[in-house]
Amino acid sequence: MTDFRDQAAKYRMLWDHHTHTTYSHGKGSILDNVRAAHEKGLKSIAITDHGPGHYFYGMKMARIPEMRADIEEAAKVFPEVKVLLGVEANTILKPPYVDINDDDWEALDLVLAGFHFAVLGAGAAANRLGLRSQSLMVQNTDMILNTLFHAEENGHHIEILTHPGDKGPFDIPEIARACEKTGTLMEINGKHPHLTAEEIRQAEPYDVRFVISSDAHVPENVGMFMPQLLRALEAGLDPERIVNIVQEEER
């Protein structure tokens, strides 16, 4: 097996737009995450706590003004880091296919979306049981496609599809085709093994762009990207297709 570490060492991460804080079930504050981003030399970070539909970890959308205030305070301490406020919305089976409403979209800088357990209306029970039927794959895949296209049709945009392929059977080529059409980034996640190397290979033939995210739930993991980059290189992906890394000499 080829060791891609020397090749990977030539790259650095520019920004990390998938991180969690104590506003959902992360272990650090917004300031903690921004400090970590500063220490890693990132240009920007997004605070993207779990959407409100998550039974255990959902953020309270009424706290968005409080989160904005925390971001403003963090920006005063670390003005070199651009801080964005987003959400990792939960995909669901029926319109609007995510667990946020139009007012929430307007209050946020960006929206990520991904499939999670413990979300009412997400069809999680069968996936939690580990079933791998064709009908379940169709249901899961249609949910993702509906999420992406419904957002676009209503003047919104899913910036990043988080850990596609995680927690159930999904048709990755069909999802990649939809991400190509909507301009949605496919995530290579640091907390979950998806996209896997094989899933990256399945998505690679489509004109889709990829993003590496830490999915940090503790501040020290903000800006983590090397394991995900090694996974992408193992899959044969051209690093130029990953939008948030750059070679060191291009600094």
Tab-separated table of C-alpha atoms in Angstrom:
chain	number	residue	atom	x	y	z
A	1	MET	CA	0.000	0.000	0.000
A	2	THR	CA	1.371	3.399	-0.999
A	3	ASP	CA	2.276	5.786	1.821
A	4	PHE	CA	0.977	9.233	0.842
A	5	ARG	CA	2.321	11.039	3.917
A	6	ASP	CA	5.081	12.893	2.080
A	7	GLN	CA	2.604	14.180	-0.488
A	8	ALA	CA	0.050	15.108	2.168
A	9	ALA	CA	2.677	16.995	4.200
A	10	LYS	CA	2.916	19.579	1.410
A	11	TYR	CA	-0.613	20.822	2.136
A	12	ARG	CA	-2.225	22.985	4.782
A	13	MET	CA	-5.871	23.662	5.610
A	14	LEU	CA	-7.283	27.109	4.807
A	15	TRP	CA	-10.582	26.915	6.684
A	16	ASP	CA	-12.733	24.546	8.700
A	17	HIS	CA	-16.472	25.053	8.266
A	18	HIS	CA	-17.822	22.173	10.337
A	19	THR	CA	-17.279	22.501	14.098
A	20	HIS	CA	-19.431	22.053	17.193
A	21	THR	CA	-19.595	23.868	20.519
A	22	THR	CA	-21.444	23.682	23.820
A	23	TYR	CA	-24.481	25.108	22.009
A	24	SER	CA	-25.097	21.495	20.933
A	25	HIS	CA	-22.842	18.742	22.270
A	26	GLY	CA	-19.367	20.070	21.630
A	27	LYS	CA	-17.029	20.421	24.590
A	28	GLY	CA	-15.719	23.937	23.919
A	29	SER	CA	-17.129	27.421	23.613
A	30	ILE	CA	-17.206	29.475	20.430
A	31	LEU	CA	-14.170	31.360	21.740
A	32	ASP	CA	-12.366	28.063	22.350
A	33	ASN	CA	-12.964	26.958	18.759
A	34	VAL	CA	-11.911	30.296	17.318
A	35	ARG	CA	-8.764	30.254	19.437
A	36	ALA	CA	-7.937	26.805	18.100
A	37	ALA	CA	-8.528	28.021	14.534
A	38	HIS	CA	-6.153	30.923	15.180
A	39	GLU	CA	-3.497	28.577	16.557
A	40	LYS	CA	-3.814	26.352	13.472
A	41	GLY	CA	-3.434	29.348	11.159
A	42	LEU	CA	-6.900	29.029	9.643
A	43	LYS	CA	-8.402	31.938	7.734
A	44	SER	CA	-11.948	31.149	8.790
A	45	ILE	CA	-14.052	28.828	10.900
A	46	ALA	CA	-17.759	28.071	10.968
A	47	ILE	CA	-19.709	27.243	14.101
A	48	THR	CA	-22.210	24.636	12.927
A	49	ASP	CA	-24.014	23.074	15.840
A	50	HIS	CA	-26.639	20.386	15.304
A	51	GLY	CA	-30.027	21.365	13.945
A	52	PRO	CA	-32.951	21.688	16.369
A	53	GLY	CA	-34.594	18.439	15.306
A	54	HIS	CA	-31.951	16.288	16.978
A	55	TYR	CA	-33.605	14.811	20.050
A	56	PHE	CA	-30.468	14.901	22.231
A	57	TYR	CA	-28.124	17.485	20.743
A	58	GLY	CA	-30.225	19.950	18.789
A	59	MET	CA	-29.328	23.602	19.234
A	60	LYS	CA	-31.991	26.093	20.276
A	61	MET	CA	-32.542	28.433	17.338
A	62	ALA	CA	-33.742	31.103	19.775
A	63	ARG	CA	-30.141	31.321	20.975
A	64	ILE	CA	-28.821	32.569	17.632
A	65	PRO	CA	-28.521	36.166	18.935
A	66	GLU	CA	-26.483	34.841	21.865
A	67	MET	CA	-24.249	32.931	19.475
A	68	ARG	CA	-23.813	36.057	17.346
A	69	ALA	CA	-22.720	37.959	20.446
A	70	ASP	CA	-20.181	35.238	21.271
A	71	ILE	CA	-18.853	35.411	17.709
A	72	GLU	CA	-18.451	39.173	17.942
A	73	GLU	CA	-16.487	38.803	21.166
A	74	ALA	CA	-14.275	36.087	19.662
A	75	ALA	CA	-13.641	38.270	16.612
A	76	LYS	CA	-12.334	41.030	18.870
A	77	VAL	CA	-9.831	38.637	20.405
A	78	PHE	CA	-8.813	36.969	17.146
A	79	PRO	CA	-9.512	39.455	14.327
A	80	GLU	CA	-7.391	37.449	11.882
A	81	VAL	CA	-9.983	34.661	11.819
A	82	LYS	CA	-13.296	35.129	10.025
A	83	VAL	CA	-16.032	33.467	12.079
A	84	LEU	CA	-19.238	32.271	10.416
A	85	LEU	CA	-22.429	31.103	12.078
A	86	GLY	CA	-24.093	28.104	10.546
A	87	VAL	CA	-25.922	24.923	11.443
A	88	GLU	CA	-25.547	21.262	10.630
A	89	ALA	CA	-29.194	20.740	9.752
A	90	ASN	CA	-30.693	17.275	9.933
A	91	THR	CA	-32.150	15.752	6.779
A	92	ILE	CA	-35.744	14.499	7.041
A	93	LEU	CA	-38.076	12.607	4.733
A	94	LYS	CA	-40.783	15.238	4.165
A	95	PRO	CA	-40.728	18.909	3.079
A	96	PRO	CA	-38.802	21.036	3.782
A	97	TYR	CA	-36.418	18.055	4.084
A	98	VAL	CA	-34.327	19.767	6.782
A	99	ASP	CA	-35.204	20.684	10.361
A	100	ILE	CA	-34.892	24.460	9.981
A	101	ASN	CA	-37.342	27.011	8.602
A	102	ASP	CA	-37.031	30.015	6.303
A	103	ASP	CA	-36.381	32.419	9.168
A	104	ASP	CA	-33.525	30.210	10.344
A	105	TRP	CA	-31.964	30.248	6.874
A	106	GLU	CA	-32.006	34.037	6.864
A	107	ALA	CA	-30.355	34.250	10.291
A	108	LEU	CA	-27.376	32.076	9.332
A	109	ASP	CA	-24.269	32.554	7.208
A	110	LEU	CA	-24.278	29.004	5.859
A	111	VAL	CA	-26.168	25.738	6.164
A	112	LEU	CA	-24.719	22.257	6.211
A	113	ALA	CA	-26.940	19.172	6.100
A	114	GLY	CA	-26.462	15.548	6.983
A	115	PHE	CA	-28.263	12.402	8.066
A	116	HIS	CA	-28.300	11.625	11.800
A	117	PHE	CA	-29.997	9.231	14.182
A	118	ALA	CA	-32.340	10.498	16.927
A	119	VAL	CA	-34.138	12.850	14.534
A	120	LEU	CA	-37.909	12.553	14.203
A	121	GLY	CA	-38.952	12.097	10.589
A	122	ALA	CA	-35.519	11.057	9.311
A	123	GLY	CA	-36.318	7.376	8.874
A	124	ALA	CA	-33.533	6.612	11.300
A	125	ALA	CA	-34.991	3.492	12.938
A	126	ALA	CA	-34.376	1.094	10.051
A	127	ASN	CA	-30.906	2.518	9.532
A	128	ARG	CA	-30.145	2.186	13.230
A	129	LEU	CA	-30.972	-1.516	12.989
A	130	GLY	CA	-28.294	-1.877	10.331
A	131	LEU	CA	-30.644	-2.904	7.523
A	132	ARG	CA	-29.093	-2.672	4.045
A	133	SER	CA	-32.070	-3.245	1.734
A	134	GLN	CA	-32.447	-1.705	-1.698
A	135	SER	CA	-35.653	0.031	-0.635
A	136	LEU	CA	-33.891	1.635	2.317
A	137	MET	CA	-31.100	2.844	0.064
A	138	VAL	CA	-33.678	4.411	-2.254
A	139	GLN	CA	-35.440	6.088	0.683
A	140	ASN	CA	-32.193	7.455	2.114
A	141	THR	CA	-30.897	8.640	-1.230
A	142	ASP	CA	-34.176	10.312	-2.170
A	143	MET	CA	-34.126	12.144	1.154
A	144	ILE	CA	-30.700	13.595	0.364
A	145	LEU	CA	-31.641	14.514	-3.203
A	146	ASN	CA	-34.851	16.174	-2.012
A	147	THR	CA	-32.888	18.106	0.619
A	148	LEU	CA	-30.481	19.501	-1.958
A	149	PHE	CA	-32.989	20.322	-4.681
A	150	HIS	CA	-35.752	21.638	-2.420
A	151	ALA	CA	-33.307	24.124	-0.918
A	152	GLU	CA	-32.296	25.418	-4.352
A	153	GLU	CA	-35.885	25.648	-5.534
A	154	ASN	CA	-36.705	27.822	-2.533
A	155	GLY	CA	-33.805	30.217	-2.891
A	156	HIS	CA	-31.523	28.487	-0.402
A	157	HIS	CA	-28.314	26.492	-0.710
A	158	ILE	CA	-26.784	23.582	1.172
A	159	GLU	CA	-23.122	24.537	1.350
A	160	ILE	CA	-21.794	21.174	2.534
A	161	LEU	CA	-23.334	17.702	2.579
A	162	THR	CA	-21.853	16.264	5.758
A	163	HIS	CA	-20.368	12.757	5.997
A	164	PRO	CA	-22.358	11.387	3.012
A	165	GLY	CA	-22.791	7.642	3.276
A	166	ASP	CA	-22.708	7.576	7.063
A	167	LYS	CA	-25.224	5.643	9.191
A	168	GLY	CA	-27.044	3.802	6.397
A	169	PRO	CA	-27.044	2.692	2.761
A	170	PHE	CA	-26.834	5.539	0.215
A	171	ASP	CA	-26.335	5.681	-3.541
A	172	ILE	CA	-23.172	7.773	-3.626
A	173	PRO	CA	-23.026	8.230	-7.432
A	174	GLU	CA	-26.616	9.599	-7.452
A	175	ILE	CA	-25.786	11.907	-4.563
A	176	ALA	CA	-22.624	13.082	-6.317
A	177	ARG	CA	-24.673	13.824	-9.430
A	178	ALA	CA	-27.041	15.960	-7.335
A	179	CYS	CA	-24.146	17.765	-5.640
A	180	GLU	CA	-22.738	18.516	-9.082
A	181	LYS	CA	-26.042	20.091	-10.127
A	182	THR	CA	-26.493	22.118	-6.938
A	183	GLY	CA	-22.871	23.091	-6.339
A	184	THR	CA	-22.883	21.398	-2.933
A	185	LEU	CA	-19.549	20.345	-1.478
A	186	MET	CA	-19.156	16.673	-0.567
A	187	GLU	CA	-17.468	16.312	2.779
A	188	ILE	CA	-14.535	14.103	3.731
A	189	ASN	CA	-15.179	14.040	7.450
A	190	GLY	CA	-12.695	13.806	10.312
A	191	LYS	CA	-14.985	12.344	12.973
A	192	HIS	CA	-16.737	9.790	10.778
A	193	PRO	CA	-15.114	7.556	8.125
A	194	HIS	CA	-17.268	8.967	5.332
A	195	LEU	CA	-16.712	9.710	2.623
A	196	THR	CA	-14.685	6.491	2.626
A	197	ALA	CA	-11.952	5.990	0.063
A	198	GLU	CA	-14.319	3.816	-1.970
A	199	GLU	CA	-17.084	6.418	-1.777
A	200	ILE	CA	-14.649	9.094	-2.950
A	201	ARG	CA	-13.839	6.892	-5.944
A	202	GLN	CA	-17.568	6.567	-6.686
A	203	ALA	CA	-18.072	10.342	-6.519
A	204	GLU	CA	-14.881	11.322	-8.350
A	205	PRO	CA	-16.203	10.889	-11.942
A	206	TYR	CA	-18.741	13.680	-11.374
A	207	ASP	CA	-17.952	17.371	-11.603
A	208	VAL	CA	-18.263	17.791	-7.869
A	209	ARG	CA	-15.952	19.515	-5.415
A	210	PHE	CA	-14.889	18.137	-2.070
A	211	VAL	CA	-14.202	19.704	1.305
A	212	ILE	CA	-12.277	18.395	4.299
A	213	SER	CA	-13.893	19.098	7.664
A	214	SER	CA	-12.777	18.299	11.171
A	215	ASP	CA	-16.331	17.941	12.532
A	216	ALA	CA	-14.579	18.932	15.744
A	217	HIS	CA	-16.482	18.290	18.955
A	218	VAL	CA	-13.506	19.359	21.073
A	219	PRO	CA	-11.474	22.506	20.337
A	220	GLU	CA	-8.180	20.682	19.871
A	221	ASN	CA	-9.612	18.910	16.817
A	222	VAL	CA	-10.468	22.156	15.002
A	223	GLY	CA	-8.399	22.295	11.833
A	224	MET	CA	-7.621	18.568	11.798
A	225	PHE	CA	-7.278	17.486	8.184
A	226	MET	CA	-4.402	15.065	7.665
A	227	PRO	CA	-6.282	11.744	8.119
A	228	GLN	CA	-8.976	12.917	5.710
A	229	LEU	CA	-6.410	14.071	3.153
A	230	LEU	CA	-4.621	10.733	3.347
A	231	ARG	CA	-7.974	9.017	2.732
A	232	ALA	CA	-8.540	11.183	-0.348
A	233	LEU	CA	-5.062	10.490	-1.700
A	234	GLU	CA	-5.563	6.767	-1.133
A	235	ALA	CA	-8.716	7.047	-3.246
A	236	GLY	CA	-6.732	8.682	-6.057
A	237	LEU	CA	-8.474	12.064	-5.756
A	238	ASP	CA	-6.637	15.054	-7.176
A	239	PRO	CA	-6.059	17.366	-4.164
A	240	GLU	CA	-6.921	20.331	-6.400
A	241	ARG	CA	-10.552	19.229	-6.121
A	242	ILE	CA	-10.534	19.783	-2.354
A	243	VAL	CA	-11.510	23.418	-1.949
A	244	ASN	CA	-10.041	24.207	1.461
A	245	ILE	CA	-6.470	22.926	1.257
A	246	VAL	CA	-3.499	24.482	-0.505
A	247	GLN	CA	0.143	23.581	-1.023
A	248	GLU	CA	2.480	25.258	1.414
A	249	GLU	CA	4.459	27.094	-1.286
A	250	GLU	CA	1.208	28.806	-2.384
A	251	ARG	CA	0.930	30.535	0.985
